[in-house]
N, CA, C and O atoms as a GROMACS GRO file, in nm:
protein
  640
    1MET      N    1   6.876  12.916   8.186
    1MET     CA    2   6.973  13.024   8.185
    1MET      C    3   7.007  13.062   8.042
    1MET      O    4   7.014  12.977   7.953
    2ALA      N    5   7.026  13.189   8.021
    2ALA     CA    6   7.063  13.238   7.888
    2ALA      C    7   7.201  13.186   7.849
    2ALA      O    8   7.287  13.162   7.934
    3HIS      N    9   7.220  13.169   7.722
    3HIS     CA   10   7.350  13.128   7.668
    3HIS      C   11   7.428  13.256   7.637
    3HIS      O   12   7.384  13.338   7.557
    4ILE      N   13   7.543  13.270   7.701
    4ILE     CA   14   7.622  13.393   7.690
    4ILE      C   15   7.761  13.358   7.638
    4ILE      O   16   7.825  13.265   7.687
    5VAL      N   17   7.806  13.433   7.539
    5VAL     CA   18   7.941  13.417   7.485
    5VAL      C   19   8.021  13.543   7.517
    5VAL      O   20   7.980  13.654   7.485
    6ILE      N   21   8.135  13.522   7.580
    6ILE     CA   22   8.231  13.631   7.600
    6ILE      C   23   8.345  13.602   7.506
    6ILE      O   24   8.414  13.500   7.518
    7ILE      N   25   8.366  13.691   7.411
    7ILE     CA   26   8.462  13.664   7.306
    7ILE      C   27   8.570  13.772   7.301
    7ILE      O   28   8.541  13.891   7.295
    8GLY      N   29   8.692  13.728   7.305
    8GLY     CA   30   8.805  13.819   7.290
    8GLY      C   31   8.851  13.818   7.146
    8GLY      O   32   8.876  13.713   7.088
    9LEU      N   33   8.862  13.937   7.088
    9LEU     CA   34   8.899  13.950   6.947
    9LEU      C   35   9.040  14.008   6.936
    9LEU      O   36   9.086  14.079   7.025
   10GLY      N   37   9.106  13.976   6.828
   10GLY     CA   38   9.235  14.037   6.800
   10GLY      C   39   9.346  13.937   6.779
   10GLY      O   40   9.330  13.817   6.801
   11CYS      N   41   9.458  13.989   6.737
   11CYS     CA   42   9.576  13.908   6.706
   11CYS      C   43   9.682  13.930   6.814
   11CYS      O   44   9.728  14.042   6.836
   12THR      N   45   9.719  13.824   6.881
   12THR     CA   46   9.815  13.836   6.991
   12THR      C   47   9.958  13.853   6.943
   12THR      O   48  10.050  13.862   7.024
   13LEU      N   49   9.979  13.857   6.813
   13LEU     CA   50  10.116  13.875   6.761
   13LEU      C   51  10.155  14.021   6.747
   13LEU      O   52  10.272  14.051   6.721
   14PHE      N   53  10.061  14.113   6.764
   14PHE     CA   54  10.090  14.255   6.745
   14PHE      C   55  10.048  14.336   6.867
   14PHE      O   56   9.957  14.419   6.861
   15GLY      N   57  10.116  14.311   6.976
   15GLY     CA   58  10.099  14.389   7.099
   15GLY      C   59   9.955  14.407   7.141
   15GLY      O   60   9.885  14.310   7.169
   16ASP      N   61   9.911  14.532   7.145
   16ASP     CA   62   9.778  14.565   7.195
   16ASP      C   63   9.665  14.503   7.113
   16ASP      O   64   9.553  14.493   7.163
   17GLN      N   65   9.691  14.463   6.989
   17GLN     CA   66   9.584  14.400   6.909
   17GLN      C   67   9.526  14.278   6.979
   17GLN      O   68   9.411  14.242   6.955
   18GLY      N   69   9.604  14.215   7.063
   18GLY     CA   70   9.558  14.095   7.130
   18GLY      C   71   9.487  14.119   7.261
   18GLY      O   72   9.462  14.024   7.336
   19PHE      N   73   9.453  14.244   7.291
   19PHE     CA   74   9.392  14.278   7.421
   19PHE      C   75   9.271  14.190   7.453
   19PHE      O   76   9.261  14.137   7.564
   20GLY      N   77   9.180  14.174   7.358
   20GLY     CA   78   9.058  14.097   7.385
   20GLY      C   79   9.088  13.952   7.418
   20GLY      O   80   9.024  13.893   7.505
   21VAL      N   81   9.184  13.894   7.349
   21VAL     CA   82   9.221  13.754   7.376
   21VAL      C   83   9.288  13.743   7.512
   21VAL      O   84   9.257  13.652   7.590
   22HIS      N   85   9.379  13.837   7.542
   22HIS     CA   86   9.442  13.836   7.675
   22HIS      C   87   9.337  13.850   7.785
   22HIS      O   88   9.348  13.784   7.889
   23LEU      N   89   9.237  13.933   7.763
   23LEU     CA   90   9.134  13.954   7.864
   23LEU      C   91   9.053  13.827   7.888
   23LEU      O   92   9.026  13.792   8.003
   24VAL      N   93   9.014  13.759   7.782
   24VAL     CA   94   8.938  13.634   7.798
   24VAL      C   95   9.022  13.530   7.872
   24VAL      O   96   8.971  13.457   7.956
   25ASN      N   97   9.150  13.524   7.842
   25ASN     CA   98   9.238  13.432   7.914
   25ASN      C   99   9.246  13.467   8.063
   25ASN      O  100   9.247  13.378   8.147
   26GLU      N  101   9.251  13.596   8.095
   26GLU     CA  102   9.253  13.639   8.236
   26GLU      C  103   9.121  13.604   8.305
   26GLU      O  104   9.122  13.559   8.420
   27LEU      N  105   9.010  13.623   8.236
   27LEU     CA  106   8.881  13.584   8.294
   27LEU      C  107   8.879  13.436   8.327
   27LEU      O  108   8.834  13.396   8.434
   28ASP      N  109   8.928  13.355   8.235
   28ASP     CA  110   8.930  13.210   8.256
   28ASP      C  111   9.024  13.174   8.372
   28ASP      O  112   8.996  13.081   8.448
   29HIS      N  113   9.133  13.246   8.384
   29HIS     CA  114   9.230  13.220   8.491
   29HIS      C  115   9.175  13.260   8.628
   29HIS      O  116   9.204  13.193   8.728
   30ARG      N  117   9.097  13.368   8.634
   30ARG     CA  118   9.054  13.424   8.762
   30ARG      C  119   8.916  13.379   8.810
   30ARG      O  120   8.888  13.384   8.930
   31PHE      N  121   8.828  13.336   8.718
   31PHE     CA  122   8.688  13.312   8.755
   31PHE      C  123   8.638  13.177   8.704
   31PHE      O  124   8.690  13.122   8.607
   32VAL      N  125   8.536  13.128   8.771
   32VAL     CA  126   8.462  13.010   8.728
   32VAL      C  127   8.322  13.058   8.690
   32VAL      O  128   8.254  13.124   8.769
   33PHE      N  129   8.282  13.025   8.571
   33PHE     CA  130   8.151  13.069   8.522
   33PHE      C  131   8.058  12.948   8.509
   33PHE      O  132   8.105  12.836   8.491
   34PRO      N  133   7.928  12.971   8.517
   34PRO     CA  134   7.833  12.860   8.502
   34PRO      C  135   7.834  12.806   8.358
   34PRO      O  136   7.889  12.868   8.267
   35ASP      N  137   7.772  12.691   8.342
   35ASP     CA  138   7.773  12.622   8.211
   35ASP      C  139   7.721  12.708   8.096
   35ASP      O  140   7.765  12.690   7.982
   36GLY      N  141   7.630  12.798   8.120
   36GLY     CA  142   7.572  12.878   8.012
   36GLY      C  143   7.662  12.989   7.961
   36GLY      O  144   7.626  13.059   7.866
   37VAL      N  145   7.778  13.006   8.022
   37VAL     CA  146   7.872  13.112   7.981
   37VAL      C  147   7.994  13.048   7.916
   37VAL      O  148   8.060  12.964   7.976
   38ARG      N  149   8.022  13.089   7.792
   38ARG     CA  150   8.139  13.038   7.720
   38ARG      C  151   8.240  13.150   7.697
   38ARG      O  152   8.203  13.260   7.655
   39LEU      N  153   8.364  13.120   7.724
   39LEU     CA  154   8.474  13.213   7.694
   39LEU      C  155   8.537  13.166   7.564
   39LEU      O  156   8.576  13.050   7.551
   40ILE      N  157   8.548  13.257   7.468
   40ILE     CA  158   8.597  13.221   7.336
   40ILE      C  159   8.714  13.311   7.297
   40ILE      O  160   8.706  13.433   7.307
   41ASP      N  161   8.822  13.249   7.252
   41ASP     CA  162   8.932  13.322   7.188
   41ASP      C  163   8.892  13.336   7.042
   41ASP      O  164   8.911  13.244   6.962
   42GLY      N  165   8.836  13.451   7.008
   42GLY     CA  166   8.788  13.474   6.872
   42GLY      C  167   8.899  13.511   6.776
   42GLY      O  168   8.880  13.507   6.654
   43GLY      N  169   9.015  13.546   6.829
   43GLY     CA  170   9.129  13.578   6.745
   43GLY      C  171   9.091  13.668   6.630
   43GLY      O  172   9.034  13.775   6.650
   44THR      N  173   9.124  13.624   6.510
   44THR     CA  174   9.095  13.702   6.390
   44THR      C  175   9.014  13.620   6.289
   44THR      O  176   9.020  13.646   6.168
   45ILE      N  177   8.939  13.522   6.338
   45ILE     CA  178   8.870  13.432   6.245
   45ILE      C  179   8.744  13.491   6.183
   45ILE      O  180   8.689  13.434   6.088
   46GLY      N  181   8.697  13.602   6.234
   46GLY     CA  182   8.592  13.680   6.169
   46GLY      C  183   8.463  13.608   6.139
   46GLY      O  184   8.397  13.558   6.230
   47VAL      N  185   8.425  13.603   6.012
   47VAL     CA  186   8.294  13.555   5.973
   47VAL      C  187   8.272  13.409   6.015
   47VAL      O  188   8.158  13.364   6.024
   48HIS      N  189   8.378  13.336   6.039
   48HIS     CA  190   8.365  13.198   6.086
   48HIS      C  191   8.308  13.192   6.227
   48HIS      O  192   8.278  13.084   6.278
   49LEU      N  193   8.292  13.309   6.290
   49LEU     CA  194   8.233  13.315   6.424
   49LEU      C  195   8.081  13.304   6.421
   49LEU      O  196   8.019  13.291   6.526
   50VAL      N  197   8.022  13.310   6.304
   50VAL     CA  198   7.876  13.311   6.294
   50VAL      C  199   7.815  13.195   6.372
   50VAL      O  200   7.720  13.215   6.447
   51GLY      N  201   7.868  13.075   6.356
   51GLY     CA  202   7.814  12.959   6.426
   51GLY      C  203   7.818  12.974   6.576
   51GLY      O  204   7.725  12.934   6.646
   52THR      N  205   7.925  13.033   6.627
   52THR     CA  206   7.940  13.055   6.771
   52THR      C  207   7.846  13.165   6.818
   52THR      O  208   7.780  13.150   6.921
   53LEU      N  209   7.839  13.273   6.745
   53LEU     CA  210   7.758  13.388   6.787
   53LEU      C  211   7.608  13.358   6.771
   53LEU      O  212   7.528  13.401   6.854
   54ALA      N  213   7.572  13.287   6.666
   54ALA     CA  214   7.430  13.263   6.637
   54ALA      C  215   7.361  13.181   6.745
   54ALA      O  216   7.240  13.195   6.764
   55GLY      N  217   7.433  13.098   6.815
   55GLY     CA  218   7.370  13.016   6.918
   55GLY      C  219   7.356  13.085   7.052
   55GLY      O  220   7.301  13.028   7.146
   56ALA      N  221   7.406  13.207   7.062
   56ALA     CA  222   7.406  13.279   7.189
   56ALA      C  223   7.283  13.369   7.203
   56ALA      O  224   7.228  13.416   7.104
   57ASP      N  225   7.243  13.392   7.328
   57ASP     CA  226   7.142  13.494   7.356
   57ASP      C  227   7.208  13.631   7.370
   57ASP      O  228   7.154  13.732   7.328
   58HIS      N  229   7.326  13.630   7.432
   58HIS     CA  230   7.402  13.754   7.455
   58HIS      C  231   7.548  13.731   7.419
   58HIS      O  232   7.604  13.626   7.448
   59VAL      N  233   7.607  13.831   7.356
   59VAL     CA  234   7.750  13.827   7.324
   59VAL      C  235   7.815  13.951   7.385
   59VAL      O  236   7.771  14.064   7.364
   60ILE      N  237   7.921  13.926   7.460
   60ILE     CA  238   8.004  14.035   7.512
   60ILE      C  239   8.138  14.022   7.442
   60ILE      O  240   8.215  13.931   7.471
   61ALA      N  241   8.165  14.113   7.349
   61ALA     CA  242   8.290  14.109   7.273
   61ALA      C  243   8.387  14.210   7.333
   61ALA      O  244   8.347  14.317   7.379
   62VAL      N  245   8.514  14.175   7.330
   62VAL     CA  246   8.619  14.264   7.382
   62VAL      C  247   8.727  14.277   7.275
   62VAL      O  248   8.775  14.177   7.221
   63ASP      N  249   8.765  14.401   7.246
   63ASP     CA  250   8.865  14.425   7.142
   63ASP      C  251   8.924  14.564   7.164
   63ASP      O  252   8.878  14.638   7.250
   64ILE      N  253   9.025  14.597   7.087
   64ILE     CA  254   9.072  14.734   7.088
   64ILE      C  255   8.980  14.815   6.996
   64ILE      O  256   8.922  14.762   6.902
   65LEU      N  257   8.969  14.944   7.024
   65LEU     CA  258   8.889  15.034   6.941
   65LEU      C  259   8.965  15.165   6.925
   65LEU      O  260   9.006  15.227   7.023
   66ARG      N  261   8.984  15.205   6.801
   66ARG     CA  262   9.044  15.337   6.777
   66ARG      C  263   8.932  15.437   6.760
   66ARG      O  264   8.856  15.431   6.664
   67ARG      N  265   8.922  15.528   6.857
   67ARG     CA  266   8.817  15.631   6.849
   67ARG      C  267   8.875  15.769   6.878
   67ARG      O  268   8.800  15.863   6.903
   68GLY      N  269   9.007  15.782   6.874
   68GLY     CA  270   9.070  15.912   6.893
   68GLY      C  271   9.098  15.947   7.038
   68GLY      O  272   9.139  16.060   7.066
   69GLY      N  273   9.077  15.857   7.129
   69GLY     CA  274   9.104  15.884   7.269
   69GLY      C  275   9.248  15.854   7.306
   69GLY      O  276   9.328  15.810   7.222
   70ALA      N  277   9.280  15.880   7.430
   70ALA     CA  278   9.414  15.849   7.480
   70ALA      C  279   9.429  15.698   7.493
   70ALA      O  280   9.331  15.628   7.517
   71PRO      N  281   9.551  15.646   7.478
   71PRO     CA  282   9.570  15.503   7.498
   71PRO      C  283   9.515  15.460   7.634
   71PRO      O  284   9.543  15.521   7.737
   72GLY      N  285   9.436  15.354   7.631
   72GLY     CA  286   9.376  15.304   7.755
   72GLY      C  287   9.234  15.353   7.779
   72GLY      O  288   9.168  15.305   7.871
   73ALA      N  289   9.187  15.449   7.698
   73ALA     CA  290   9.047  15.493   7.713
   73ALA      C  291   8.956  15.374   7.683
   73ALA      O  292   8.981  15.299   7.589
   74VAL      N  293   8.851  15.358   7.762
   74VAL     CA  294   8.762  15.242   7.744
   74VAL      C  295   8.627  15.288   7.690
   74VAL      O  296   8.582  15.400   7.715
   75TYR      N  297   8.563  15.197   7.616
   75TYR     CA  298   8.436  15.227   7.550
   75TYR      C  299   8.341  15.109   7.565
   75TYR      O  300   8.383  14.995   7.584
   76ARG      N  301   8.214  15.140   7.557
   76ARG     CA  302   8.110  15.038   7.552
   76ARG      C  303   8.017  15.072   7.437
   76ARG      O  304   7.956  15.179   7.436
   77LEU      N  305   8.007  14.983   7.340
   77LEU     CA  306   7.921  15.006   7.224
   77LEU      C  307   7.810  14.903   7.220
   77LEU      O  308   7.834  14.783   7.240
   78ASP      N  309   7.687  14.950   7.194
   78ASP     CA  310   7.576  14.859   7.168
   78ASP      C  311   7.576  14.824   7.020
   78ASP      O  312   7.650  14.884   6.942
   79GLU      N  313   7.492  14.727   6.982
   79GLU     CA  314   7.497  14.676   6.846
   79GLU      C  315   7.482  14.784   6.738
   79GLU      O  316   7.558  14.780   6.641
   80PRO      N  317   7.388  14.878   6.748
   80PRO     CA  318   7.382  14.979   6.641
   80PRO      C  319   7.513  15.058   6.626
   80PRO      O  320   7.553  15.091   6.515
   81GLN      N  321   7.576  15.088   6.738
   81GLN     CA  322   7.705  15.158   6.731
   81GLN      C  323   7.814  15.069   6.671
   81GLN      O  324   7.904  15.118   6.602
   82ILE      N  325   7.805  14.940   6.698
   82ILE     CA  326   7.904  14.846   6.641
   82ILE      C  327   7.889  14.843   6.489
   82ILE      O  328   7.987  14.852   6.416
   83ILE      N  329   7.764  14.830   6.444
   83ILE     CA  330   7.738  14.824   6.299
   83ILE      C  331   7.779  14.956   6.234
   83ILE      O  332   7.829  14.956   6.121
   84ASP      N  333   7.757  15.068   6.302
   84ASP     CA  334   7.795  15.200   6.249
   84ASP      C  335   7.946  15.212   6.229
   84ASP      O  336   7.992  15.297   6.153
   85ARG      N  337   8.023  15.128   6.296
   85ARG     CA  338   8.168  15.134   6.280
   85ARG      C  339   8.211  15.106   6.135
   85ARG      O  340   8.322  15.141   6.096
   86LEU      N  341   8.123  15.044   6.057
   86LEU     CA  342   8.157  15.020   5.916
   86LEU      C  343   8.178  15.151   5.842
   86LEU      O  344   8.247  15.154   5.740
   87LYS      N  345   8.120  15.261   5.892
   87LYS     CA  346   8.137  15.393   5.830
   87LYS      C  347   8.268  15.458   5.870
   87LYS      O  348   8.310  15.556   5.808
   88SER      N  349   8.331  15.404   5.972
   88SER     CA  350   8.453  15.464   6.024
   88SER      C  351   8.574  15.414   5.945
   88SER      O  352   8.580  15.297   5.908
   89PRO      N  353   8.673  15.502   5.919
   89PRO     CA  354   8.791  15.457   5.845
   89PRO      C  355   8.876  15.357   5.923
   89PRO      O  356   8.960  15.290   5.864
   90ASP      N  357   8.856  15.347   6.053
   90ASP     CA  358   8.939  15.254   6.131
   90ASP      C  359   8.861  15.129   6.174
   90ASP      O  360   8.896  15.064   6.272
   91HIS      N  361   8.756  15.097   6.100
   91HIS     CA  362   8.674  14.982   6.136
   91HIS      C  363   8.740  14.850   6.102
   91HIS      O  364   8.691  14.744   6.143
   92ILE      N  365   8.850  14.853   6.030
   92ILE     CA  366   8.911  14.731   5.977
   92ILE      C  367   8.936  14.627   6.085
   92ILE      O  368   8.931  14.507   6.059
   93LEU      N  369   8.963  14.674   6.209
   93LEU     CA  370   8.992  14.579   6.315
   93LEU      C  371   8.871  14.492   6.347
   93LEU      O  372   8.888  14.377   6.388
   94GLN      N  373   8.750  14.545   6.329
   94GLN     CA  374   8.632  14.466   6.361
   94GLN      C  375   8.552  14.429   6.237
   94GLN      O  376   8.441  14.378   6.249
   95GLU      N  377   8.604  14.452   6.120
   95GLU     CA  378   8.526  14.430   5.998
   95GLU      C  379   8.470  14.287   5.990
   95GLU      O  380   8.351  14.270   5.964
   96ALA      N  381   8.552  14.189   6.013
   96ALA     CA  382   8.505  14.050   6.003
   96ALA      C  383   8.405  14.018   6.114
   96ALA      O  384   8.309  13.944   6.092
   97PHE      N  385   8.428  14.073   6.233
   97PHE     CA  386   8.333  14.052   6.343
   97PHE      C  387   8.199  14.117   6.309
   97PHE      O  388   8.094  14.056   6.330
   98ILE      N  389   8.203  14.238   6.258
   98ILE     CA  390   8.079  14.308   6.220
   98ILE      C  391   8.008  14.228   6.111
   98ILE      O  392   7.885  14.215   6.112
   99GLU      N  393   8.085  14.177   6.016
   99GLU     CA  394   8.024  14.094   5.911
   99GLU      C  395   7.954  13.972   5.973
   99GLU      O  396   7.845  13.935   5.930
  100ALA      N  397   8.017  13.911   6.071
  100ALA     CA  398   7.955  13.796   6.138
  100ALA      C  399   7.826  13.838   6.208
  100ALA      O  400   7.727  13.765   6.205
  101LEU      N  401   7.825  13.957   6.270
  101LEU     CA  402   7.703  14.005   6.335
  101LEU      C  403   7.591  14.028   6.234
  101LEU      O  404   7.475  13.995   6.259
  102ILE      N  405   7.627  14.083   6.119
  102ILE     CA  406   7.526  14.107   6.016
  102ILE      C  407   7.467  13.974   5.969
  102ILE      O  408   7.346  13.965   5.946
  103HIS      N  409   7.550  13.873   5.954
  103HIS     CA  410   7.499  13.740   5.918
  103HIS      C  411   7.402  13.691   6.026
  103HIS      O  412   7.299  13.631   5.994
  104CYS      N  413   7.436  13.715   6.152
  104CYS     CA  414   7.349  13.672   6.262
  104CYS      C  415   7.214  13.743   6.257
  104CYS      O  416   7.112  13.685   6.294
  105ARG      N  417   7.212  13.868   6.211
  105ARG     CA  418   7.087  13.942   6.202
  105ARG      C  419   6.989  13.877   6.105
  105ARG      O  420   6.868  13.897   6.115
  106LEU      N  421   7.042  13.800   6.012
  106LEU     CA  422   6.956  13.733   5.914
  106LEU      C  423   6.886  13.611   5.973
  106LEU      O  424   6.795  13.555   5.913
  107LEU      N  425   6.930  13.572   6.091
  107LEU     CA  426   6.870  13.456   6.156
  107LEU      C  427   6.745  13.497   6.233
  107LEU      O  428   6.719  13.616   6.253
  108ASP      N  429   6.667  13.398   6.275
  108ASP     CA  430   6.543  13.427   6.347
  108ASP      C  431   6.568  13.494   6.481
  108ASP      O  432   6.489  13.579   6.524
  109ARG      N  433   6.675  13.457   6.546
  109ARG     CA  434   6.697  13.505   6.683
  109ARG      C  435   6.842  13.550   6.699
  109ARG      O  436   6.923  13.478   6.757
  110PRO      N  437   6.875  13.670   6.650
  110PRO     CA  438   7.014  13.717   6.664
  110PRO      C  439   7.044  13.749   6.810
  110PRO      O  440   6.954  13.787   6.884
  111PRO      N  441   7.170  13.734   6.852
  111PRO     CA  442   7.206  13.762   6.991
  111PRO      C  443   7.208  13.913   7.017
  111PRO      O  444   7.227  13.994   6.926
  112HIS      N  445   7.190  13.949   7.144
  112HIS     CA  446   7.213  14.086   7.187
  112HIS      C  447   7.363  14.101   7.206
  112HIS      O  448   7.426  14.020   7.273
  113VAL      N  449   7.421  14.205   7.147
  113VAL     CA  450   7.567  14.217   7.144
  113VAL      C  451   7.611  14.350   7.202
  113VAL      O  452   7.552  14.454   7.172
  114VAL      N  453   7.715  14.347   7.284
  114VAL     CA  454   7.785  14.468   7.326
  114VAL      C  455   7.933  14.447   7.295
  114VAL      O  456   7.984  14.335   7.299
  115LEU      N  457   8.000  14.557   7.264
  115LEU     CA  458   8.144  14.554   7.238
  115LEU      C  459   8.212  14.644   7.340
  115LEU      O  460   8.186  14.764   7.346
  116LEU      N  461   8.298  14.584   7.420
  116LEU     CA  462   8.376  14.661   7.516
  116LEU      C  463   8.514  14.678   7.454
  116LEU      O  464   8.579  14.580   7.417
  117GLY      N  465   8.557  14.801   7.443
  117GLY     CA  466   8.683  14.826   7.375
  117GLY      C  467   8.774  14.919   7.451
  117GLY      O  468   8.732  14.992   7.541
  118VAL      N  469   8.898  14.915   7.413
  118VAL     CA  470   8.998  15.000   7.474
  118VAL      C  471   9.086  15.059   7.363
  118VAL      O  472   9.120  14.991   7.267
  119GLU      N  473   9.120  15.187   7.380
  119GLU     CA  474   9.204  15.256   7.281
  119GLU      C  475   9.345  15.198   7.288
  119GLU      O  476   9.405  15.196   7.395
  120PRO      N  477   9.399  15.151   7.175
  120PRO     CA  478   9.533  15.092   7.178
  120PRO      C  479   9.642  15.198   7.187
  120PRO      O  480   9.623  15.314   7.151
  121ASP      N  481   9.756  15.154   7.236
  121ASP     CA  482   9.875  15.238   7.236
  121ASP      C  483   9.962  15.200   7.117
  121ASP      O  484  10.002  15.285   7.037
  122ASP      N  485   9.993  15.070   7.105
  122ASP     CA  486  10.075  15.021   6.994
  122ASP      C  487  10.021  14.886   6.950
  122ASP      O  488  10.042  14.785   7.017
  123ASP      N  489   9.953  14.885   6.838
  123ASP     CA  490   9.897  14.760   6.786
  123ASP      C  491   9.959  14.723   6.652
  123ASP      O  492   9.900  14.647   6.575
  124ARG      N  493  10.077  14.777   6.625
  124ARG     CA  494  10.141  14.749   6.496
  124ARG      C  495  10.280  14.688   6.510
  124ARG      O  496  10.335  14.635   6.413
  125THR      N  497  10.336  14.694   6.629
  125THR     CA  498  10.468  14.638   6.650
  125THR      C  499  10.456  14.490   6.683
  125THR      O  500  10.373  14.449   6.764
  126PHE      N  501  10.540  14.410   6.618
  126PHE     CA  502  10.538  14.266   6.641
  126PHE      C  503  10.578  14.237   6.785
  126PHE      O  504  10.683  14.282   6.831
  127GLY      N  505  10.496  14.162   6.855
  127GLY     CA  506  10.525  14.125   6.994
  127GLY      C  507  10.398  14.077   7.060
  127GLY      O  508  10.288  14.122   7.026
  128SER      N  509  10.412  13.987   7.155
  128SER     CA  510  10.294  13.925   7.216
  128SER      C  511  10.249  13.991   7.346
  128SER      O  512  10.151  13.947   7.406
  129HIS      N  513  10.317  14.095   7.390
  129HIS     CA  514  10.282  14.159   7.516
  129HIS      C  515  10.204  14.289   7.494
  129HIS      O  516  10.221  14.359   7.394
  130LEU      N  517  10.116  14.317   7.591
  130LEU     CA  518  10.042  14.444   7.588
  130LEU      C  519  10.135  14.557   7.632
  130LEU      O  520  10.227  14.536   7.711
  131THR      N  521  10.109  14.676   7.582
  131THR     CA  522  10.182  14.793   7.632
  131THR      C  523  10.136  14.819   7.775
  131THR      O  524  10.028  14.775   7.814
  132PRO      N  525  10.215  14.890   7.855
  132PRO     CA  526  10.176  14.916   7.994
  132PRO      C  527  10.040  14.986   8.004
  132PRO      O  528   9.963  14.957   8.096
  133SER      N  529  10.009  15.078   7.910
  133SER     CA  530   9.880  15.148   7.921
  133SER      C  531   9.762  15.054   7.906
  133SER      O  532   9.656  15.077   7.965
  134LEU      N  533   9.776  14.948   7.828
  134LEU     CA  534   9.665  14.853   7.816
  134LEU      C  535   9.671  14.743   7.921
  134LEU      O  536   9.567  14.697   7.968
  135ALA      N  537   9.791  14.701   7.959
  135ALA     CA  538   9.802  14.601   8.066
  135ALA      C  539   9.736  14.656   8.193
  135ALA      O  540   9.674  14.581   8.269
  136ASP      N  541   9.751  14.787   8.215
  136ASP     CA  542   9.689  14.850   8.333
  136ASP      C  543   9.537  14.853   8.325
  136ASP      O  544   9.471  14.874   8.426
  137LYS      N  545   9.481  14.834   8.207
  137LYS     CA  546   9.334  14.840   8.189
  137LYS      C  547   9.268  14.702   8.197
  137LYS      O  548   9.145  14.694   8.193
  138LEU      N  549   9.345  14.596   8.210
  138LEU     CA  550   9.283  14.463   8.216
  138LEU      C  551   9.183  14.453   8.331
  138LEU      O  552   9.072  14.404   8.312
  139ASP      N  553   9.222  14.499   8.450
  139ASP     CA  554   9.130  14.488   8.565
  139ASP      C  555   9.003  14.570   8.543
  139ASP      O  556   8.894  14.526   8.576
  140LYS      N  557   9.019  14.690   8.488
  140LYS     CA  558   8.901  14.773   8.463
  140LYS      C  559   8.808  14.705   8.362
  140LYS      O  560   8.686  14.704   8.379
  141MET      N  561   8.867  14.649   8.257
  141MET     CA  562   8.784  14.584   8.155
  141MET      C  563   8.721  14.457   8.209
  141MET      O  564   8.607  14.425   8.174
  142ILE      N  565   8.792  14.383   8.292
  142ILE     CA  566   8.732  14.265   8.356
  142ILE      C  567   8.612  14.309   8.439
  142ILE      O  568   8.508  14.242   8.438
  143ALA      N  569   8.626  14.419   8.511
  143ALA     CA  570   8.513  14.471   8.590
  143ALA      C  571   8.395  14.506   8.499
  143ALA      O  572   8.280  14.485   8.535
  144MET      N  573   8.425  14.561   8.381
  144MET     CA  574   8.317  14.594   8.287
  144MET      C  575   8.247  14.468   8.237
  144MET      O  576   8.124  14.465   8.226
  145VAL      N  577   8.323  14.364   8.207
  145VAL     CA  578   8.262  14.238   8.163
  145VAL      C  579   8.176  14.180   8.275
  145VAL      O  580   8.064  14.136   8.251
  146LEU      N  581   8.229  14.180   8.397
  146LEU     CA  582   8.152  14.126   8.511
  146LEU      C  583   8.026  14.209   8.534
  146LEU      O  584   7.922  14.154   8.571
  147ASN      N  585   8.035  14.339   8.513
  147ASN     CA  586   7.917  14.425   8.525
  147ASN      C  587   7.810  14.385   8.424
  147ASN      O  588   7.691  14.383   8.454
  148GLU      N  589   7.855  14.354   8.302
  148GLU     CA  590   7.759  14.307   8.200
  148GLU      C  591   7.693  14.177   8.247
  148GLU      O  592   7.572  14.160   8.234
  149LEU      N  593   7.773  14.085   8.301
  149LEU     CA  594   7.719  13.958   8.349
  149LEU      C  595   7.624  13.981   8.467
  149LEU      O  596   7.520  13.916   8.477
  150ASP      N  597   7.660  14.072   8.557
  150ASP     CA  598   7.572  14.105   8.669
  150ASP      C  599   7.435  14.151   8.617
  150ASP      O  600   7.331  14.113   8.669
  151GLY      N  601   7.439  14.234   8.514
  151GLY     CA  602   7.315  14.285   8.456
  151GLY      C  603   7.229  14.174   8.394
  151GLY      O  604   7.108  14.190   8.380
  152LEU      N  605   7.294  14.064   8.358
  152LEU     CA  606   7.221  13.950   8.301
  152LEU      C  607   7.184  13.848   8.408
  152LEU      O  608   7.124  13.744   8.378
  153GLY      N  609   7.220  13.877   8.532
  153GLY     CA  610   7.186  13.787   8.642
  153GLY      C  611   7.275  13.664   8.651
  153GLY      O  612   7.235  13.563   8.710
  154VAL      N  613   7.394  13.671   8.594
  154VAL     CA  614   7.486  13.557   8.595
  154VAL      C  615   7.568  13.558   8.725
  154VAL      O  616   7.623  13.660   8.765
  155GLU      N  617   7.574  13.443   8.788
  155GLU     CA  618   7.657  13.428   8.908
  155GLU      C  619   7.786  13.357   8.869
  155GLU      O  620   7.784  13.261   8.792
  156TYR      N  621   7.895  13.403   8.922
  156TYR     CA  622   8.027  13.347   8.893
  156TYR      C  623   8.107  13.348   9.022
  156TYR      O  624   8.071  13.415   9.119
  157GLU      N  625   8.216  13.275   9.021
  157GLU     CA  626   8.299  13.268   9.141
  157GLU      C  627   8.444  13.300   9.105
  157GLU      O  628   8.492  13.267   8.997
  158ARG      N  629   8.512  13.364   9.198
  158ARG     CA  630   8.655  13.388   9.181
  158ARG      C  631   8.728  13.257   9.214
  158ARG      O  632   8.697  13.190   9.312
  159ARG      N  633   8.825  13.222   9.130
  159ARG     CA  634   8.905  13.102   9.158
  159ARG      C  635   8.991  13.126   9.281
  159ARG      O  636   9.035  13.238   9.307
  160ALA      N  637   9.014  13.019   9.356
  160ALA     CA  638   9.095  13.030   9.478
  160ALA      C  639   9.241  13.053   9.445
  160ALA      O  640   9.324  13.064   9.535
   0.00000   0.00000   0.00000
């Protein structure tokens, strides 16, 4: 079985910034995944993720993305689009993650990476809770992650 990492990115101290981490926690709470699937709270550790990402065949990253859409708009980016975010003025949220991906590209076998993102409503106010517009998107984003796993042939179970 392929080694798959599902990683939630962001800081849970600033509202919507923690969306990816909250999502990974919800996945862990709701589902049981096979041994080849790891759920990681990537937080804001950035380039230190290289060791975790480099050992994976596939990485499904979840984070907020500012792309000019309405709060709660969801996106799916493949690796070239993720790397292109370095040209965007709002790439700062994923800068360290993108740097980690670039380091992985230098290895013999870099992972296949997708980034699932959601447009934030408020990611600057101190607080550990998601805004209602993003809390309402958790189920949709979980479905997107499960869809990615389905495409990789991964079987999982809902917890009782």
